[in-house]
CSV table of C-alpha atoms (C1' of nucleotides) in Angstrom, one decimal:
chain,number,residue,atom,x,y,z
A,299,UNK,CA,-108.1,45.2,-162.1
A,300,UNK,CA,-106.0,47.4,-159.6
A,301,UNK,CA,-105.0,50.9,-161.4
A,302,UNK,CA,-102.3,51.5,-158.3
A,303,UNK,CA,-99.7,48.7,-157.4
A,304,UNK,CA,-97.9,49.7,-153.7
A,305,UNK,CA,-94.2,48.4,-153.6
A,306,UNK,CA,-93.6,48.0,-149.5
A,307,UNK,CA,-89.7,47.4,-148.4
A,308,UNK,CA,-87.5,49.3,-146.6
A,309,UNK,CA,-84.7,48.5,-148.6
A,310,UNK,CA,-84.2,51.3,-152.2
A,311,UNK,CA,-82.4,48.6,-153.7
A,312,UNK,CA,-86.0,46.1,-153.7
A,313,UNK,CA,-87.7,48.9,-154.3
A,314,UNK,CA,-86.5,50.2,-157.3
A,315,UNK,CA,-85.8,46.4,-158.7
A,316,UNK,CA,-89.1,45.8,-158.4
A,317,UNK,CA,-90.1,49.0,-159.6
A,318,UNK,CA,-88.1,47.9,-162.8
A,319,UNK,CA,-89.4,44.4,-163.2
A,320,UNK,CA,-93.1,46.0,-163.0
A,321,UNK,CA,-92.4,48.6,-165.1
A,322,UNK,CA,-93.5,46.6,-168.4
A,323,UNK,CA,-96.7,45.3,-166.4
A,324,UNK,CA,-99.4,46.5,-168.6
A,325,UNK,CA,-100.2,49.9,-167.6
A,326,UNK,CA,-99.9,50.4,-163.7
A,327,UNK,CA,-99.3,53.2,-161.6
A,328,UNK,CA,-96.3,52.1,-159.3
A,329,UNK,CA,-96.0,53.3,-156.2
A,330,UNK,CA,-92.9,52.4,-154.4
A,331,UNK,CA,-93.1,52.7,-149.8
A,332,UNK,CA,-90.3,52.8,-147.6
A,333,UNK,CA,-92.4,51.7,-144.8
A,334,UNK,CA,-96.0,50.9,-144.2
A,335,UNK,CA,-96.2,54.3,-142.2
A,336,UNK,CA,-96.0,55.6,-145.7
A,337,UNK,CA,-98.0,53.3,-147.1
A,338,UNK,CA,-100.8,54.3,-145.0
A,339,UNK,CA,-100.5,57.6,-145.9
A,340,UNK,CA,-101.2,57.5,-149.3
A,341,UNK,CA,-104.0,55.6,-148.5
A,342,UNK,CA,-104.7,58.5,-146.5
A,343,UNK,CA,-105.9,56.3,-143.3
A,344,UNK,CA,-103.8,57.9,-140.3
A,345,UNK,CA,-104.9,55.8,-137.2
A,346,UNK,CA,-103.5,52.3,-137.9
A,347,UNK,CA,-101.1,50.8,-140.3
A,348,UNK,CA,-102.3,47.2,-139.3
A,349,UNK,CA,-102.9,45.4,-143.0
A,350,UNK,CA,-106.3,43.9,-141.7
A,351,UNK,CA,-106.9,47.4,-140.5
A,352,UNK,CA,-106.3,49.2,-143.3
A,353,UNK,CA,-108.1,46.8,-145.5
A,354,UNK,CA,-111.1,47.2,-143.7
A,355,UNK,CA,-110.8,50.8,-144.0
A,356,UNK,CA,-110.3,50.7,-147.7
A,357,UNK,CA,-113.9,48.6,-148.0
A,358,UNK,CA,-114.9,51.4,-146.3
A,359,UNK,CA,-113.6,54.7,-147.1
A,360,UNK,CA,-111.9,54.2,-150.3
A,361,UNK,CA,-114.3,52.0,-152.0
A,362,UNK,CA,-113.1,51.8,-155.8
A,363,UNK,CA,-109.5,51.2,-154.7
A,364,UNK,CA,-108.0,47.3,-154.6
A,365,UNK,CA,-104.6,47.0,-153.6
A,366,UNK,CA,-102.3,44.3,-153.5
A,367,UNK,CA,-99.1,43.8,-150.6
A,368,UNK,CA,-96.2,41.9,-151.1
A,369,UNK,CA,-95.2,40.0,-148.7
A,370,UNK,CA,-92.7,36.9,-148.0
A,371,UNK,CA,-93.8,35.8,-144.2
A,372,UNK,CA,-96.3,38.0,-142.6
A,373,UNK,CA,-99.7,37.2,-143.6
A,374,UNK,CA,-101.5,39.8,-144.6
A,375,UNK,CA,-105.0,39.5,-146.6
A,376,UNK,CA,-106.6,37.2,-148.8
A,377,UNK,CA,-105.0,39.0,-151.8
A,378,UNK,CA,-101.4,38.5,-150.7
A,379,UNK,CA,-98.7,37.2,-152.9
A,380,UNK,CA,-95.7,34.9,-151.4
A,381,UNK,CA,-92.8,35.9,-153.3
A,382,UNK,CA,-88.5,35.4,-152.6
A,383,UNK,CA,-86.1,37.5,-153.2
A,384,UNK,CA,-85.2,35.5,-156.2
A,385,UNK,CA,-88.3,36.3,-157.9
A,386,UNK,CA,-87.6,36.9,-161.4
A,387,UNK,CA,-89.5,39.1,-163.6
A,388,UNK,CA,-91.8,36.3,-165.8
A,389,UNK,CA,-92.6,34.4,-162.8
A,390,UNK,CA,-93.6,38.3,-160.9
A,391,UNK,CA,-95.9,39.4,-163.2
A,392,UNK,CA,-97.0,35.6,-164.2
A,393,UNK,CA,-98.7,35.7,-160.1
A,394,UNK,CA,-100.0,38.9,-160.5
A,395,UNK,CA,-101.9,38.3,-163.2
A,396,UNK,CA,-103.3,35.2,-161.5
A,397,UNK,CA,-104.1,37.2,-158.2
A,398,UNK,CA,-105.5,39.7,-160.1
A,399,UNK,CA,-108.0,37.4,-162.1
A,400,UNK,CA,-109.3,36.5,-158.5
A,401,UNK,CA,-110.2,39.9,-157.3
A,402,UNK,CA,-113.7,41.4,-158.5
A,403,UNK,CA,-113.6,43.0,-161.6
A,404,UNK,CA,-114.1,46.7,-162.7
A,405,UNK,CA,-117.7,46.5,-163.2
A,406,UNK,CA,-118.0,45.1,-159.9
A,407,UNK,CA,-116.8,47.8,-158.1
A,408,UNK,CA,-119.8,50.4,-158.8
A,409,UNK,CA,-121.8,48.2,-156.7
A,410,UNK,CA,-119.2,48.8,-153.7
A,411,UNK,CA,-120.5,52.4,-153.3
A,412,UNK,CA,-123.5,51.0,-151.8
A,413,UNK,CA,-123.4,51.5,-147.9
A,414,UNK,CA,-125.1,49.1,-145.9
A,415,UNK,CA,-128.8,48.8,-145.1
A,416,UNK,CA,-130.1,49.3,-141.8
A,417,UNK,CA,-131.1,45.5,-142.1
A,418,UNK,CA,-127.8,44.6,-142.8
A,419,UNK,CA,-126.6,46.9,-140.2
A,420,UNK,CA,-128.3,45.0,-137.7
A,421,UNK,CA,-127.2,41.9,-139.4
A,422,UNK,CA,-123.3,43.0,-139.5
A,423,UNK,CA,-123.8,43.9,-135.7
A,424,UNK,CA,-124.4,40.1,-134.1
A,425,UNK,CA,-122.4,38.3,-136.8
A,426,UNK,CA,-119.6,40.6,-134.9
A,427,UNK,CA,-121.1,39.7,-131.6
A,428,UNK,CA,-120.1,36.1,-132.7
A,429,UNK,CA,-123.4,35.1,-133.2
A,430,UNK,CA,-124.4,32.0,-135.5
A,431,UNK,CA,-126.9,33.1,-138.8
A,432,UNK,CA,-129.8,30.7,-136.5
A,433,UNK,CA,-129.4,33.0,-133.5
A,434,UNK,CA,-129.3,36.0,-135.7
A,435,UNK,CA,-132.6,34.6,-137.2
A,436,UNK,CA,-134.0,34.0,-134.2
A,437,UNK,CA,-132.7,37.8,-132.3
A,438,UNK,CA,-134.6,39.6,-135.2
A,439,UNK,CA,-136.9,37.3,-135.5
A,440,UNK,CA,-136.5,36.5,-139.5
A,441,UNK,CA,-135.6,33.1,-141.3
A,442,UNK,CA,-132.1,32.0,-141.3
A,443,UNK,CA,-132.6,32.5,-145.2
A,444,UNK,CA,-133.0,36.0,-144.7
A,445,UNK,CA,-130.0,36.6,-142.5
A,446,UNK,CA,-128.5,34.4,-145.3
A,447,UNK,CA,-129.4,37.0,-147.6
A,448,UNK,CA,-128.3,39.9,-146.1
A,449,UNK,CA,-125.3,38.4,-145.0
A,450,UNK,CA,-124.9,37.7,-148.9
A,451,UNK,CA,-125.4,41.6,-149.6
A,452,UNK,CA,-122.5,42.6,-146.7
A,453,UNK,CA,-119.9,40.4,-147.9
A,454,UNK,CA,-120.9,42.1,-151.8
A,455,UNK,CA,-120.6,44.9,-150.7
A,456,UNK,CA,-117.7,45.2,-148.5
A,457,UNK,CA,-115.7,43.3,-150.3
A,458,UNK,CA,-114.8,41.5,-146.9
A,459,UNK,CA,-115.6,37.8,-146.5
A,460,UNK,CA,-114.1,36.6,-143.5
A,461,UNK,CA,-116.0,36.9,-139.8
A,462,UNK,CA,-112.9,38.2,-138.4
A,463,UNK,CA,-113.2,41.2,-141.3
A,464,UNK,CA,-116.4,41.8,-141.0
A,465,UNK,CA,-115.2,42.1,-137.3
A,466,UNK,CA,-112.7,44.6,-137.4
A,467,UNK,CA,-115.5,46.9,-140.0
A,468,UNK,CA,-117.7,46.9,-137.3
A,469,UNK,CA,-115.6,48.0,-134.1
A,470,UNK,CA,-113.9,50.8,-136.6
A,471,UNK,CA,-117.4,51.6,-137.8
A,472,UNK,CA,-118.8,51.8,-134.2
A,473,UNK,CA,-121.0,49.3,-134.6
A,474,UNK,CA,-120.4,47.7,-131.6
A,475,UNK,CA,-119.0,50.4,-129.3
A,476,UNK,CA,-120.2,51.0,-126.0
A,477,UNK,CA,-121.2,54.7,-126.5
A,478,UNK,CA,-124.2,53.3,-128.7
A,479,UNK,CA,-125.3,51.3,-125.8
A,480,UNK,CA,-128.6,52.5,-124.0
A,481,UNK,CA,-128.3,51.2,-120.2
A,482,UNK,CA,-131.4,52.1,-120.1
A,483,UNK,CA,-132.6,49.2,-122.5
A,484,UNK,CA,-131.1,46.9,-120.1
A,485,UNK,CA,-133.1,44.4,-118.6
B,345,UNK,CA,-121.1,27.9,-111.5
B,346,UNK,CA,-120.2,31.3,-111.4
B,347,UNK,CA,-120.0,32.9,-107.6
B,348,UNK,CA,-121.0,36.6,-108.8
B,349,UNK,CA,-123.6,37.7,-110.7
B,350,UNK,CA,-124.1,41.4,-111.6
B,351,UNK,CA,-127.1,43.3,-112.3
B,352,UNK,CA,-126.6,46.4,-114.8
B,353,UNK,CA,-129.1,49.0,-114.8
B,354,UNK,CA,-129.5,52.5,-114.4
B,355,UNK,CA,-132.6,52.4,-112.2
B,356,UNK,CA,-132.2,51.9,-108.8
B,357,UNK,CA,-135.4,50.0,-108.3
B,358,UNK,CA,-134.9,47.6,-111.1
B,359,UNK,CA,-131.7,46.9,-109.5
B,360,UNK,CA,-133.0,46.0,-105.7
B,361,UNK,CA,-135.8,44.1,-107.4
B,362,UNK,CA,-133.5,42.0,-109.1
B,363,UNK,CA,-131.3,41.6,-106.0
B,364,UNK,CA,-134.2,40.7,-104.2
B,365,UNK,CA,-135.7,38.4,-106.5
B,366,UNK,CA,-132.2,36.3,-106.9
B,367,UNK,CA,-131.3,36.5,-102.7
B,368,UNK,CA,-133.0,33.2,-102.8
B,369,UNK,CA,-130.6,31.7,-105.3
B,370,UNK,CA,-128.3,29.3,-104.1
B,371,UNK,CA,-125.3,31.2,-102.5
B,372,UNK,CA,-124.0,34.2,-105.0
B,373,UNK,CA,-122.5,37.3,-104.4
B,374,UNK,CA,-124.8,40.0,-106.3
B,375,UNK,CA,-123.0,42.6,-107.5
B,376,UNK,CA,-125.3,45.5,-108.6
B,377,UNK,CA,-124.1,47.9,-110.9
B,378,UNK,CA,-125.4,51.3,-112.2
B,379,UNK,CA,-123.7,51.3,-115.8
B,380,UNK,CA,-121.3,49.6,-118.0
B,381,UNK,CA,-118.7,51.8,-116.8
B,382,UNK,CA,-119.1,50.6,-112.6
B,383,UNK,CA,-119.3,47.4,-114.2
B,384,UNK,CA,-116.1,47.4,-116.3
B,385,UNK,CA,-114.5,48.9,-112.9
B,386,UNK,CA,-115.2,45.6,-110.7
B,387,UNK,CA,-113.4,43.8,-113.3
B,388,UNK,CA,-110.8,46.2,-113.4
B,389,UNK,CA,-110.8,46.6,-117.5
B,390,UNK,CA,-110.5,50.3,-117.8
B,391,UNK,CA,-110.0,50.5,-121.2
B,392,UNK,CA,-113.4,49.9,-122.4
B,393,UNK,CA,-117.0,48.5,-121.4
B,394,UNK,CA,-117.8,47.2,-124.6
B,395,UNK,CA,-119.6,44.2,-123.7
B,396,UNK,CA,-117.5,41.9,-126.1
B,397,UNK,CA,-114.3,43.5,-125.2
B,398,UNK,CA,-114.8,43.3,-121.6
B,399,UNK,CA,-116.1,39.4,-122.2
B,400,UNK,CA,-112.1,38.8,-123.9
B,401,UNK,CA,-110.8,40.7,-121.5
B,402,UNK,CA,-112.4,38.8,-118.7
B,403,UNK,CA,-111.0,35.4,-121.0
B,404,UNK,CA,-107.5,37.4,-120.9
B,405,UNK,CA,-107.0,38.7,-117.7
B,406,UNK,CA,-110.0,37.3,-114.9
B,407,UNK,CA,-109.6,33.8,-116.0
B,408,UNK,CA,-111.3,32.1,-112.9
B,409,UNK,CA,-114.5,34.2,-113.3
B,410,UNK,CA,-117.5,33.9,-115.2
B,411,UNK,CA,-120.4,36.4,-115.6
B,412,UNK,CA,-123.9,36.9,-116.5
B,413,UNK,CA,-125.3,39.7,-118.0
B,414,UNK,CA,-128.6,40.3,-118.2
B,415,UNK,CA,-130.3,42.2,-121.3
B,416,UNK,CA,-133.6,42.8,-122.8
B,417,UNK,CA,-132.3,44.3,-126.7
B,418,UNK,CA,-128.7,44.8,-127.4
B,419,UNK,CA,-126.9,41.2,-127.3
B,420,UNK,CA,-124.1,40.9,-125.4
B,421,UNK,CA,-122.7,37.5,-125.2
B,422,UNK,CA,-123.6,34.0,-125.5
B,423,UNK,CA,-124.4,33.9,-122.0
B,424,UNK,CA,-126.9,36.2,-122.1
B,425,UNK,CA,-130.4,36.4,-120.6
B,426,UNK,CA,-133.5,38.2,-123.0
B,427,UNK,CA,-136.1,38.9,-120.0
B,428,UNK,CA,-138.8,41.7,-119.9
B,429,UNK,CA,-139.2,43.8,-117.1
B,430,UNK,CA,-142.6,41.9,-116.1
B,431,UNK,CA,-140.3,38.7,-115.4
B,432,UNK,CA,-141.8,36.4,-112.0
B,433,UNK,CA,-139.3,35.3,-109.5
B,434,UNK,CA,-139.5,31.6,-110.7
B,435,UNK,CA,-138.6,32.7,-114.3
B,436,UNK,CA,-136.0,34.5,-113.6
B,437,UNK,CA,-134.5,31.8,-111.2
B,438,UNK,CA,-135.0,29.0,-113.6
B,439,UNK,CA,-133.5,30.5,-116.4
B,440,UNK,CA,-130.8,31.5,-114.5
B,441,UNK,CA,-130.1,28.2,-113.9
B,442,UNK,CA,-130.7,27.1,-117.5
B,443,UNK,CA,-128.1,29.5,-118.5
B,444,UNK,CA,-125.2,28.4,-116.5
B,445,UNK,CA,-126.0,24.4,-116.9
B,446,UNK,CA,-124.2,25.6,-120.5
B,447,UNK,CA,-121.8,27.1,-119.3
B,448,UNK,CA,-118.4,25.2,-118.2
B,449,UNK,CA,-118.5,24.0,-114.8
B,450,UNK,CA,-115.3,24.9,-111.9
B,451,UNK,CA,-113.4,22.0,-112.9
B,452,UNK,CA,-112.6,22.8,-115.9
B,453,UNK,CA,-111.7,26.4,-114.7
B,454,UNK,CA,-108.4,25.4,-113.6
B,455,UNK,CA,-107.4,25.0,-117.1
B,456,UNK,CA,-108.2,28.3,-118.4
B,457,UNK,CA,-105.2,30.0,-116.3
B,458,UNK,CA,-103.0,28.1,-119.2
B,459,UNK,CA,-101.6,30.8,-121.4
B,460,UNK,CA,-101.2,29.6,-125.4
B,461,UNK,CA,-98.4,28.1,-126.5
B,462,UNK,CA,-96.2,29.9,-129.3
B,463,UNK,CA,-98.0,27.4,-132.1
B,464,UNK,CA,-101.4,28.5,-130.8
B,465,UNK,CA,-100.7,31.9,-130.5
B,466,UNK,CA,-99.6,31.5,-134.7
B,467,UNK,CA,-102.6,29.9,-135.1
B,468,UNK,CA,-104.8,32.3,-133.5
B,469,UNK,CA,-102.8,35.2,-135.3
B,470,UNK,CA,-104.0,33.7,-138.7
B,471,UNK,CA,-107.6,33.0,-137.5
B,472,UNK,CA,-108.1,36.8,-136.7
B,473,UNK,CA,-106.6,37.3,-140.1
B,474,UNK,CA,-109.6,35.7,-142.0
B,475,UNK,CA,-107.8,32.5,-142.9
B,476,UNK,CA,-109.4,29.5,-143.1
B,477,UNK,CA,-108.0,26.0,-141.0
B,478,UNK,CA,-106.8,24.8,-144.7
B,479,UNK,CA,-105.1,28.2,-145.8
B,480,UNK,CA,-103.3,28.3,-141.7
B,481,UNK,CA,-102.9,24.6,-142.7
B,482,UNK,CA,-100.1,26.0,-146.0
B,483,UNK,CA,-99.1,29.2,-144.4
B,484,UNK,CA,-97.5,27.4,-141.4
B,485,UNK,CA,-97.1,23.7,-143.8
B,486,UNK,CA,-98.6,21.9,-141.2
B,487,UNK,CA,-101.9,19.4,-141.8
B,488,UNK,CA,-105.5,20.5,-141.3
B,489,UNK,CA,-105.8,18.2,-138.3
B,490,UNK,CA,-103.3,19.7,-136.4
B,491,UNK,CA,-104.7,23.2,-136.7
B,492,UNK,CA,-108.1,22.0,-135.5
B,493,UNK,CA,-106.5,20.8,-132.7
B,494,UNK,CA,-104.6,23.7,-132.0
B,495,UNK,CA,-107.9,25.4,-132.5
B,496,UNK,CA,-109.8,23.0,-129.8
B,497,UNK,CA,-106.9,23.9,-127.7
B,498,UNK,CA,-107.3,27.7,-127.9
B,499,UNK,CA,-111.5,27.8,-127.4
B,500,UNK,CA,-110.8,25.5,-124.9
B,501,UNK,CA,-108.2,27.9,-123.0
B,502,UNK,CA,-109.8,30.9,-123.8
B,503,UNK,CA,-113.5,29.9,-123.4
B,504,UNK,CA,-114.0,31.9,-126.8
B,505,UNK,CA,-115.6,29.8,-129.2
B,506,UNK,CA,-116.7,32.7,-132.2
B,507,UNK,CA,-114.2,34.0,-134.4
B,508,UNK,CA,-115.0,37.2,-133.8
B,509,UNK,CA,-114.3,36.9,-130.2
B,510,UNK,CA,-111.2,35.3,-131.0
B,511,UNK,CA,-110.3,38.6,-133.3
B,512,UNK,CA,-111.2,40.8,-130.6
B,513,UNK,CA,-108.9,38.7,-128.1
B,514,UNK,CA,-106.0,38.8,-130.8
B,515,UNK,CA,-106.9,42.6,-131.3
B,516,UNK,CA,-106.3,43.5,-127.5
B,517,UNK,CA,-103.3,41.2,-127.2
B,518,UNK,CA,-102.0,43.1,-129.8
B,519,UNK,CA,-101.5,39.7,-131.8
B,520,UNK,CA,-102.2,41.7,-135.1
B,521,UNK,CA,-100.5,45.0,-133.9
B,522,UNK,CA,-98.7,47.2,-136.1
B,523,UNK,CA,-96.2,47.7,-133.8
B,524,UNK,CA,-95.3,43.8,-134.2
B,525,UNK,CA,-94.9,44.1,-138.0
B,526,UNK,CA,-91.1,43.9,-138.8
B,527,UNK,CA,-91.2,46.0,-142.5
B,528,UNK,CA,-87.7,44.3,-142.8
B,529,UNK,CA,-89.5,40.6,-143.5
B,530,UNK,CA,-91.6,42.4,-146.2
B,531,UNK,CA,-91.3,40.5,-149.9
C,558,DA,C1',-148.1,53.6,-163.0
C,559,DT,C1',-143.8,51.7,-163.2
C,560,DC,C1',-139.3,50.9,-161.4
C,561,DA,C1',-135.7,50.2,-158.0
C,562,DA,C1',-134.5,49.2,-153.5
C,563,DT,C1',-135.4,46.8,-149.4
C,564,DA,C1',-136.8,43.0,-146.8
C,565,DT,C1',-138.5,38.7,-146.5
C,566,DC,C1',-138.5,33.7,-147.7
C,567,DC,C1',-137.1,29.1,-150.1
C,568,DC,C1',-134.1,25.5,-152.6
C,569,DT,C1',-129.8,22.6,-153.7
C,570,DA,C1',-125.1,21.5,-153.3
C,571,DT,C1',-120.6,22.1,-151.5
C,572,DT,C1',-117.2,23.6,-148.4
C,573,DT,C1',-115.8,24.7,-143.6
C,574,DA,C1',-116.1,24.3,-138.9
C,575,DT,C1',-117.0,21.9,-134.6
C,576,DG,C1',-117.2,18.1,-131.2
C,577,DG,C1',-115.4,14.0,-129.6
C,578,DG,C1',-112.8,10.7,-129.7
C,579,DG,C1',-107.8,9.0,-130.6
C,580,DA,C1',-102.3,8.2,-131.6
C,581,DT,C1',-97.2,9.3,-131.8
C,582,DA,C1',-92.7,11.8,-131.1
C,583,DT,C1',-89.9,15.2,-128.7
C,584,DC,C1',-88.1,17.5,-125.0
C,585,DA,C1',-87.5,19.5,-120.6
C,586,DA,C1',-88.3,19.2,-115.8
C,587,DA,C1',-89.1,16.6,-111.5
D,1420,DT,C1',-86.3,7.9,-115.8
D,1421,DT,C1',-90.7,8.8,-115.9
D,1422,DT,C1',-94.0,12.3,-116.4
D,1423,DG,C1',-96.2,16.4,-118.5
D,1424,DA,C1',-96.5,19.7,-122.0
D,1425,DT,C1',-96.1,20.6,-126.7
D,1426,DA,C1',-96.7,19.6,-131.4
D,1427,DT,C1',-97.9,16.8,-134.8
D,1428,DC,C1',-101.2,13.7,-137.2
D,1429,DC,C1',-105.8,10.8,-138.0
D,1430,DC,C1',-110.9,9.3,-137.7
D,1431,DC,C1',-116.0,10.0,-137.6
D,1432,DA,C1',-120.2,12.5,-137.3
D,1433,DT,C1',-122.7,16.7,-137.2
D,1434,DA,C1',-123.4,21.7,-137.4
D,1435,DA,C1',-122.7,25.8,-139.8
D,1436,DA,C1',-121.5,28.7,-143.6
D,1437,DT,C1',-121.0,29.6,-148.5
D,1438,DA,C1',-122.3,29.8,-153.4
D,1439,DG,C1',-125.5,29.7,-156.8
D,1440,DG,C1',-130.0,29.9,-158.1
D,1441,DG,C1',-134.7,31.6,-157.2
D,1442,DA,C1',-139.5,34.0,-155.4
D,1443,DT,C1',-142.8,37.6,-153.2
D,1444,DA,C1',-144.4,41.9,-150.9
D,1445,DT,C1',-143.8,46.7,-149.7
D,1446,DT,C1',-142.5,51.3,-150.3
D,1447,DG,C1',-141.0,55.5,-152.2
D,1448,DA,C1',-139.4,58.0,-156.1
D,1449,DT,C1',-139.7,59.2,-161.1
DNA sequence: ATCAATATCCCTATTTATGGGGATATCAAA
DNA sequence: TTTGATATCCCCATAAATAGGGATATTGAT
């Protein structure tokens, strides 16, 4: 259960109505954003504001944070609620309870400290390449149940199921940057 | 059939072996190249030689071109050779030819200078997002089919079949760019 | 010496994705 | 007006990934 809800809308009036209509939402620390500049911010991640960005840093700097984004058209994460402006209190805090029972619980989260292994590492690296788990299994020369495995342990760990996820973790984690290319390995 | 294939590596002896192992191969241009960076520069990416990020760049910008890099440890592509240095002539040449017997032949080239269509491009969007075909399916209230085959459309177009190679693309083609995110459409 | 972490491997079942066919309706350009 | 591109929908079959459950061996730390 999220200890921080983020209110994002340029508008005060939203803002603060939404504010209100939280305000009796079990006990929450409401934060209201004028932008998603701000946003960012507070999470204190400075080089991107892009949502898939910035929850991909969160897996990975802010570990024992969840967050949740409103949002009406832009898709934004898994954990995304679809609300209109005529959204009335009950119905608000009826769908954030039910997105909230679908996110990992408290006890979960002491697990997330974990940082990779160097297998998984390896493991994260190709499934960003675009490899399949059987040419994983055969590049490091394991079963496909292992790469199963490990791939099992990422996605616990990160918090980030989706290939495209896992992508973006590993270009922002370096993991497949040209600088830790060897040209010398080549060939 | 690609009509250039490149040879990356430091050494300058590996690199006029290599030529002259493949002058016998049908008729190619061979391109050798010291590093990443010389290579990145015949393609004229500048912005990055990350392998992957140079292969959707290639898929953006270079449509009519294919490539082949050739690799012993780090994995590059899908059309990627694993040879060891003590590699014969014939081997070489016959995997060579293995290798681009998969890959898609110049007829079908003509396609790839198609751009994507607005619905493809929304589609593609929520694929680098992490969604799944049934969750783009209710975001955009269309039916399953029709974002597979919006999804056949864009590998085809592209020649990027992982999803992670599809992120990447959507990445550089600022497809999930903060800078497209209109705050006002927030809630 | 025991325990935790890591890395390896296996199983079953279900859900998703892919590949290869199709079909229909709309609309704009030749 | 016919043609091509776009967008929508459907089918079947297979490949791949996911979710849940296991097991074993090694190694390093307490």
């Amino acid at each position: 259960m999220p200890n921080r809800i983020f209110i994002i809308h340029r508008s005060e009036v939203i803002r603060k109505g939404l504010t209100a209509m939280l305000a009796s939402f079990e006990k929450r620390e409401i934060i209201p954003c004028a932008s998603m500049d701000e946003f960012a911010d507070t999470y204190e991640t400075s080089v991107s504001t892009e949502p898939i960005l910035v929850e991909a840093k969160v897996a990975n700097r802010i570990k024992h944070l969840r967050f949740i984004v409103i949002d009406a058209i832009n898709p934004v994460s898994k954990n995304t609620l679809q609300l209109s402006i005529h959204t009335s209190t009950a119905e608000l805090q009826e769908k954030l309870k039910r997105l909230e029972a679908e996110l990992p619980d408290e006890a979960d989260k002491q697990e997330d400290f974990n940082t990779l292994t160097d297998r998984e590492t390896d493991v994260l690296r190709l499934v960003a390449y675009g490899y399949s788990n059987k040419d994983i299994a055969d590049k490091l020369f394991i079963s496909i149940h292992t790469v199963i495995s490990h791939r099992k342990n990422i996605t616990e760990k990160l918090s980030i199921k989706s290939i495209s996820g896992l992508t973006v973790y590993a270009i922002l984690n370096n993991l497949i940057d040209s600088d830790n290319i060897d040209i010398s390995e080549l060939i």
